[in-house]
mmCIF file of C-alpha atoms in Angstrom:
data_model
loop_
_atom_site.group_PDB
_atom_site.id
_atom_site.type_symbol
_atom_site.label_atom_id
_atom_site.label_comp_id
_atom_site.label_asym_id
_atom_site.label_seq_id
_atom_site.Cartn_x
_atom_site.Cartn_y
_atom_site.Cartn_z
ATOM 1 C CA MET A 1 98.490 78.599 104.417
ATOM 2 C CA ASN A 2 100.411 80.125 101.344
ATOM 3 C CA PHE A 3 103.446 82.675 101.836
ATOM 4 C CA THR A 4 105.611 84.673 99.825
ATOM 5 C CA LYS A 5 109.817 85.492 100.511
ATOM 6 C CA MET A 6 110.447 88.986 100.259
ATOM 7 C CA HIS A 7 112.936 90.917 101.623
ATOM 8 C CA GLY A 8 114.231 94.805 101.805
ATOM 9 C CA LEU A 9 117.911 94.836 101.257
ATOM 10 C CA GLY A 10 118.444 91.935 102.637
ATOM 11 C CA ASN A 11 116.091 91.938 105.479
ATOM 12 C CA ASP A 12 113.919 89.482 104.742
ATOM 13 C CA PHE A 13 110.544 88.232 105.642
ATOM 14 C CA ILE A 14 107.761 85.436 105.174
ATOM 15 C CA VAL A 15 104.866 86.857 103.753
ATOM 16 C CA VAL A 16 101.323 85.608 104.567
ATOM 17 C CA TYR A 17 98.452 86.862 102.851
ATOM 18 C CA GLY A 18 94.732 85.775 102.990
ATOM 19 C CA GLU A 19 94.317 85.076 107.216
ATOM 20 C CA ARG A 20 91.176 86.901 108.561
ATOM 21 C CA GLU A 21 93.083 87.764 111.863
ATOM 22 C CA LEU A 22 96.706 87.199 113.657
ATOM 23 C CA PRO A 23 96.709 83.410 113.777
ATOM 24 C CA ALA A 24 96.827 81.770 117.100
ATOM 25 C CA GLY A 25 100.387 80.511 118.130
ATOM 26 C CA ALA A 26 101.842 83.642 115.594
ATOM 27 C CA ASP A 27 104.963 83.542 118.066
ATOM 28 C CA GLN A 28 105.745 79.625 117.865
ATOM 29 C CA LEU A 29 104.835 79.730 114.194
ATOM 30 C CA ALA A 30 107.159 82.123 113.798
ATOM 31 C CA ILE A 31 110.133 80.869 115.295
ATOM 32 C CA ARG A 32 109.714 77.687 113.407
ATOM 33 C CA LEU A 33 109.741 79.435 109.815
ATOM 34 C CA CYS A 34 112.097 81.630 110.271
ATOM 35 C CA ASN A 35 114.582 78.883 111.440
ATOM 36 C CA ARG A 36 117.552 79.248 108.795
ATOM 37 C CA ASN A 37 118.701 75.459 108.785
ATOM 38 C CA PHE A 38 115.026 73.914 109.138
ATOM 39 C CA SER A 39 112.618 75.830 107.414
ATOM 40 C CA ILE A 40 112.511 78.610 105.323
ATOM 41 C CA GLY A 41 114.276 81.358 107.150
ATOM 42 C CA ALA A 42 113.797 85.218 108.188
ATOM 43 C CA ASP A 43 113.697 87.923 110.126
ATOM 44 C CA GLY A 44 110.573 87.642 110.561
ATOM 45 C CA VAL A 45 107.046 86.709 109.210
ATOM 46 C CA VAL A 46 104.562 89.717 108.466
ATOM 47 C CA PHE A 47 100.792 88.803 108.161
ATOM 48 C CA ILE A 48 98.535 91.077 105.933
ATOM 49 C CA LEU A 49 95.682 91.519 107.255
ATOM 50 C CA PRO A 50 92.396 93.708 106.583
ATOM 51 C CA SER A 51 91.851 97.419 108.407
ATOM 52 C CA GLU A 52 89.203 99.260 108.900
ATOM 53 C CA LYS A 53 91.558 102.059 108.924
ATOM 54 C CA ALA A 54 93.510 102.006 106.203
ATOM 55 C CA ASP A 55 94.201 99.571 102.817
ATOM 56 C CA PHE A 56 95.668 97.010 104.864
ATOM 57 C CA GLN A 57 97.036 96.040 108.243
ATOM 58 C CA MET A 58 101.054 94.610 108.844
ATOM 59 C CA ARG A 59 101.598 92.854 111.623
ATOM 60 C CA ILE A 60 105.308 91.771 112.522
ATOM 61 C CA ILE A 61 106.532 88.588 114.294
ATOM 62 C CA ASN A 62 110.148 88.831 114.952
ATOM 63 C CA ALA A 63 112.408 85.308 114.380
ATOM 64 C CA ASP A 64 112.279 85.008 118.441
ATOM 65 C CA GLY A 65 108.296 84.910 118.459
ATOM 66 C CA SER A 66 107.569 88.770 119.533
ATOM 67 C CA GLU A 67 106.023 91.476 118.111
ATOM 68 C CA ALA A 68 107.841 94.378 116.345
ATOM 69 C CA GLU A 69 105.639 97.811 116.715
ATOM 70 C CA GLN A 70 106.972 99.103 113.022
ATOM 71 C CA CYS A 71 109.282 98.158 110.392
ATOM 72 C CA GLY A 72 110.456 100.292 107.604
ATOM 73 C CA ASN A 73 111.815 97.462 105.118
ATOM 74 C CA ALA A 74 108.601 95.308 105.855
ATOM 75 C CA VAL A 75 105.847 97.936 105.277
ATOM 76 C CA ARG A 76 108.039 98.195 101.806
ATOM 77 C CA CYS A 77 107.358 94.455 101.131
ATOM 78 C CA VAL A 78 103.767 95.118 101.627
ATOM 79 C CA SER A 79 103.363 97.894 99.729
ATOM 80 C CA LYS A 80 105.200 95.889 96.947
ATOM 81 C CA TYR A 81 102.937 92.756 97.484
ATOM 82 C CA VAL A 82 99.721 94.568 97.487
ATOM 83 C CA TYR A 83 100.637 96.307 94.135
ATOM 84 C CA ASP A 84 102.171 93.416 91.860
ATOM 85 C CA HIS A 85 99.596 90.769 92.943
ATOM 86 C CA LYS A 86 96.453 93.569 91.804
ATOM 87 C CA LEU A 87 95.208 94.166 95.917
ATOM 88 C CA VAL A 88 95.356 98.094 95.112
ATOM 89 C CA ASP A 89 95.247 99.988 91.879
ATOM 90 C CA SER A 90 97.072 103.270 93.075
ATOM 91 C CA THR A 91 100.527 104.160 93.799
ATOM 92 C CA ASP A 92 99.589 105.556 97.175
ATOM 93 C CA ILE A 93 98.615 103.327 99.422
ATOM 94 C CA THR A 94 98.082 103.224 103.492
ATOM 95 C CA ILE A 95 99.221 100.386 105.747
ATOM 96 C CA GLU A 96 98.083 100.768 109.469
ATOM 97 C CA THR A 97 100.604 99.028 111.714
ATOM 98 C CA ILE A 98 100.486 98.840 115.917
ATOM 99 C CA GLY A 99 103.229 101.259 116.555
ATOM 100 C CA ALA A 100 103.488 104.140 113.688
ATOM 101 C CA GLY A 101 99.553 104.227 113.123
ATOM 102 C CA VAL A 102 98.731 104.306 109.173
ATOM 103 C CA GLN A 103 101.425 104.527 106.967
ATOM 104 C CA LYS A 104 100.760 106.486 103.589
ATOM 105 C CA ILE A 105 103.642 104.452 100.695
ATOM 106 C CA GLU A 106 104.054 106.178 97.254
ATOM 107 C CA VAL A 107 105.166 103.324 95.013
ATOM 108 C CA GLN A 108 107.088 104.090 91.728
ATOM 109 C CA VAL A 109 106.701 101.003 89.536
ATOM 110 C CA LYS A 110 108.627 100.287 86.461
ATOM 111 C CA ASP A 111 106.928 97.589 83.746
ATOM 112 C CA GLY A 112 103.764 96.888 86.237
ATOM 113 C CA LYS A 113 105.776 96.050 89.206
ATOM 114 C CA VAL A 114 106.907 98.246 92.455
ATOM 115 C CA VAL A 115 110.724 98.826 92.325
ATOM 116 C CA THR A 116 111.067 101.396 94.712
ATOM 117 C CA ALA A 117 108.317 102.979 97.404
ATOM 118 C CA ARG A 118 108.673 106.038 99.449
ATOM 119 C CA VAL A 119 107.464 105.618 102.881
ATOM 120 C CA ASP A 120 106.457 108.457 105.349
ATOM 121 C CA MET A 121 107.528 107.154 108.664
ATOM 122 C CA GLY A 122 105.749 109.722 110.696
ATOM 123 C CA GLU A 123 107.336 111.640 113.176
ATOM 124 C CA PRO A 124 109.952 110.564 115.289
ATOM 125 C CA ILE A 125 109.567 110.124 119.130
ATOM 126 C CA LEU A 126 112.600 111.826 121.226
ATOM 127 C CA GLN A 127 111.284 112.205 125.065
ATOM 128 C CA GLY A 128 113.082 109.599 126.508
ATOM 129 C CA LEU A 129 110.170 107.636 128.591
ATOM 130 C CA GLN A 130 108.274 107.424 125.422
ATOM 131 C CA VAL A 131 111.192 105.818 123.204
ATOM 132 C CA PRO A 132 110.688 104.153 125.874
ATOM 133 C CA THR A 133 114.418 104.620 127.976
ATOM 134 C CA MET A 134 114.426 104.902 131.905
ATOM 135 C CA ILE A 135 115.587 108.312 131.146
ATOM 136 C CA ASP A 136 112.999 111.732 131.961
ATOM 137 C CA SER A 137 114.121 113.772 129.441
ATOM 138 C CA ASP A 138 112.948 115.801 126.268
ATOM 139 C CA GLN A 139 115.337 114.510 124.993
ATOM 140 C CA VAL A 140 118.410 111.843 124.790
ATOM 141 C CA VAL A 141 121.519 112.665 123.111
ATOM 142 C CA GLN A 142 125.363 111.481 123.668
ATOM 143 C CA HIS A 143 124.100 109.446 126.988
ATOM 144 C CA PRO A 144 126.363 107.304 128.876
ATOM 145 C CA ILE A 145 125.624 103.842 129.225
ATOM 146 C CA GLU A 146 127.704 100.738 130.447
ATOM 147 C CA VAL A 147 127.686 97.506 129.382
ATOM 148 C CA ASP A 148 130.462 95.099 130.657
ATOM 149 C CA GLY A 149 133.348 97.926 131.865
ATOM 150 C CA MET A 150 132.445 99.579 128.456
ATOM 151 C CA THR A 151 130.965 102.810 128.369
ATOM 152 C CA PHE A 152 129.367 104.115 125.512
ATOM 153 C CA THR A 153 127.149 106.997 124.467
ATOM 154 C CA PHE A 154 123.965 106.878 123.091
ATOM 155 C CA THR A 155 121.420 108.706 121.369
ATOM 156 C CA ALA A 156 117.497 107.413 121.564
ATOM 157 C CA VAL A 157 114.899 108.101 119.135
ATOM 158 C CA SER A 158 111.551 105.932 118.432
ATOM 159 C CA MET A 159 110.017 105.325 114.872
ATOM 160 C CA GLY A 160 107.020 103.678 116.458
ATOM 161 C CA ASN A 161 109.598 101.249 117.963
ATOM 162 C CA PRO A 162 112.596 101.998 119.986
ATOM 163 C CA HIS A 163 116.320 102.888 118.782
ATOM 164 C CA CYS A 164 119.775 103.491 120.731
ATOM 165 C CA VAL A 165 122.409 104.838 118.052
ATOM 166 C CA ILE A 166 125.537 104.387 119.072
ATOM 167 C CA TYR A 167 128.461 106.281 117.010
ATOM 168 C CA VAL A 168 131.757 104.144 116.266
ATOM 169 C CA ASP A 169 134.993 105.153 114.422
ATOM 170 C CA ASP A 170 134.258 101.767 111.914
ATOM 171 C CA ALA A 171 130.732 100.526 111.995
ATOM 172 C CA ILE A 172 131.202 97.864 109.152
ATOM 173 C CA HIS A 173 133.763 96.117 111.189
ATOM 174 C CA PHE A 174 132.016 96.507 114.425
ATOM 175 C CA ASP A 175 131.722 93.687 116.396
ATOM 176 C CA LEU A 176 127.848 93.293 116.732
ATOM 177 C CA ALA A 177 127.690 90.085 118.285
ATOM 178 C CA ALA A 178 129.991 91.700 121.241
ATOM 179 C CA TRP A 179 127.502 94.079 122.033
ATOM 180 C CA GLY A 180 124.417 94.247 120.474
ATOM 181 C CA PRO A 181 122.238 91.138 122.470
ATOM 182 C CA LYS A 182 124.143 93.168 125.883
ATOM 183 C CA LEU A 183 122.490 96.483 124.849
ATOM 184 C CA GLU A 184 119.240 94.974 123.363
ATOM 185 C CA THR A 185 118.193 94.089 126.906
ATOM 186 C CA HIS A 186 120.010 96.867 128.683
ATOM 187 C CA PRO A 187 117.843 97.649 131.891
ATOM 188 C CA MET A 188 117.921 101.235 130.322
ATOM 189 C CA PHE A 189 115.101 99.797 128.281
ATOM 190 C CA PRO A 190 112.160 98.675 129.138
ATOM 191 C CA ARG A 191 110.845 96.938 126.126
ATOM 192 C CA ARG A 192 114.644 96.242 125.287
ATOM 193 C CA THR A 193 115.831 98.110 122.450
ATOM 194 C CA ASN A 194 117.298 98.005 118.244
ATOM 195 C CA VAL A 195 120.996 98.896 118.272
ATOM 196 C CA GLU A 196 122.127 100.463 115.524
ATOM 197 C CA PHE A 197 126.124 101.659 115.398
ATOM 198 C CA ALA A 198 126.893 104.188 112.905
ATOM 199 C CA THR A 199 129.846 106.125 111.427
ATOM 200 C CA VAL A 200 128.971 109.251 109.502
ATOM 201 C CA GLN A 201 131.333 109.691 106.946
ATOM 202 C CA ASN A 202 130.232 113.556 105.478
ATOM 203 C CA ARG A 203 126.935 115.400 105.957
ATOM 204 C CA ALA A 204 125.134 113.466 103.495
ATOM 205 C CA TYR A 205 126.518 109.864 103.955
ATOM 206 C CA THR A 206 126.603 106.958 106.972
ATOM 207 C CA ASP A 207 127.748 103.696 107.018
ATOM 208 C CA MET A 208 125.602 102.243 109.495
ATOM 209 C CA ARG A 209 125.036 98.295 111.309
ATOM 210 C CA VAL A 210 122.271 96.960 113.176
ATOM 211 C CA TRP A 211 121.554 94.330 115.873
ATOM 212 C CA GLU A 212 117.655 94.132 115.982
ATOM 213 C CA ARG A 213 115.705 93.247 119.069
ATOM 214 C CA GLY A 214 114.019 89.995 118.457
ATOM 215 C CA ALA A 215 116.193 89.128 115.130
ATOM 216 C CA GLY A 216 119.782 89.983 116.212
ATOM 217 C CA PRO A 217 122.180 91.088 113.029
ATOM 218 C CA THR A 218 120.427 91.631 110.272
ATOM 219 C CA LEU A 219 121.341 92.874 106.431
ATOM 220 C CA ALA A 220 118.927 95.841 106.830
ATOM 221 C CA CYS A 221 116.770 97.616 108.824
ATOM 222 C CA GLY A 222 114.371 100.866 107.951
ATOM 223 C CA THR A 223 112.828 102.368 110.797
ATOM 224 C CA GLY A 224 117.234 101.975 112.539
ATOM 225 C CA ALA A 225 118.036 104.148 109.405
ATOM 226 C CA CYS A 226 115.565 106.523 110.303
ATOM 227 C CA ALA A 227 116.493 106.980 113.990
ATOM 228 C CA THR A 228 120.011 107.008 112.644
ATOM 229 C CA LEU A 229 119.447 109.651 110.575
ATOM 230 C CA VAL A 230 117.446 112.032 113.444
ATOM 231 C CA ALA A 231 119.992 110.897 115.655
ATOM 232 C CA SER A 232 122.394 112.670 113.368
ATOM 233 C CA VAL A 233 120.621 115.458 112.803
ATOM 234 C CA LEU A 234 120.860 116.234 116.785
ATOM 235 C CA ASN A 235 123.922 115.595 117.196
ATOM 236 C CA GLY A 236 124.643 118.024 114.435
ATOM 237 C CA TYR A 237 126.663 115.625 112.237
ATOM 238 C CA SER A 238 124.097 115.349 109.148
ATOM 239 C CA ASP A 239 122.124 117.212 106.759
ATOM 240 C CA ARG A 240 118.493 116.039 107.269
ATOM 241 C CA ASP A 241 118.588 114.869 103.873
ATOM 242 C CA SER A 242 121.078 111.541 103.594
ATOM 243 C CA ILE A 243 121.957 108.410 102.538
ATOM 244 C CA VAL A 244 122.358 105.423 105.401
ATOM 245 C CA SER A 245 124.086 102.717 103.749
ATOM 246 C CA LEU A 246 123.507 99.048 105.390
ATOM 247 C CA LYS A 247 125.119 95.904 105.295
ATOM 248 C CA GLY A 248 122.274 94.569 102.222
ATOM 249 C CA GLY A 249 122.238 98.454 100.621
ATOM 250 C CA GLU A 250 121.175 101.969 100.813
ATOM 251 C CA LEU A 251 118.451 104.311 101.518
ATOM 252 C CA PHE A 252 117.948 107.541 101.573
ATOM 253 C CA ILE A 253 116.453 109.281 104.698
ATOM 254 C CA SER A 254 114.685 113.223 104.747
ATOM 255 C CA TRP A 255 113.326 114.469 108.040
ATOM 256 C CA ASN A 256 111.562 117.540 107.226
ATOM 257 C CA GLU A 257 111.675 120.400 109.024
ATOM 258 C CA THR A 258 108.267 121.223 107.906
ATOM 259 C CA ASP A 259 106.031 118.862 108.811
ATOM 260 C CA ASN A 260 108.267 117.167 111.135
ATOM 261 C CA ARG A 261 108.311 113.699 109.449
ATOM 262 C CA VAL A 262 110.962 111.135 108.491
ATOM 263 C CA TYR A 263 110.478 110.084 104.496
ATOM 264 C CA MET A 264 112.384 106.765 103.875
ATOM 265 C CA THR A 265 112.829 105.499 100.199
ATOM 266 C CA GLY A 266 114.451 102.190 99.090
ATOM 267 C CA PRO A 267 113.662 99.265 97.443
ATOM 268 C CA ALA A 268 111.491 95.759 98.010
ATOM 269 C CA GLU A 269 112.107 92.759 96.041
ATOM 270 C CA GLU A 270 109.914 89.510 96.109
ATOM 271 C CA VAL A 271 112.131 85.908 95.723
ATOM 272 C CA PHE A 272 109.737 82.830 95.804
ATOM 273 C CA THR A 273 106.107 81.715 97.026
ATOM 274 C CA GLY A 274 105.611 78.238 98.544
ATOM 275 C CA THR A 275 103.220 76.785 100.903
ATOM 276 C CA ILE A 276 103.142 76.192 104.674
ATOM 277 C CA PRO A 277 101.587 72.404 104.824
ATOM 278 C CA ASP A 278 101.154 72.163 108.503
ATOM 279 C CA LEU A 279 100.397 74.438 110.914
ATOM 280 C CA ALA A 280 100.188 71.746 113.960
#
């Protein structure tokens, strides 16, 4: 099995192309390959598979073996992979996901290689039970949640996967390890959740740090950046076009008022290639 190591703002993936379907034991394979001390190391394994609905299908297995419904950084990496490796000849690419349907991506190319990609991330899901949370409400905005005697307030957004956005005084230095895993697995979220800690600097710029469901602290999260922008608009903190700054870099996010869709623009990079010799 050949692989390509890629990343979007430091959110890194082992990208595998050539399988006809998700291989048996993909969960255990991901756990083994994503180990940063004893193997390749990554936040997840991404399989680029055939699709009857789009140019390709993307399946993402997190570092803990769970499957992610969607990933904004991964879809940019997949778009770069299929264009740079001449698997498509158009700068307009479609990728099927299991949680967000078919996504449309427009890649920007320099010297024959993709440098950035603009992804139609779809319409945000705001209804509480659909995110999902345990709250039956049209929107979940600044809802209290208690963890180990500490009360936070969160705004819930799904971008094909669940997000819990919490505003703090200093997201950059916030203790992710202390609160991220407890919030990820809180009974409020029946399918667990991604957790974003955000600090709005102004209406066009927000600092965000993320604890990703199934991966822990990552340098960037595309769907998380989108969810943060949507949450900030719902709370009146941000305009609909804004930069979200993550530990690995910046993403430009736009929530279009006309079509209600969220658009994400950012880079993707290929790091190295290799071969996995034994799947046993």
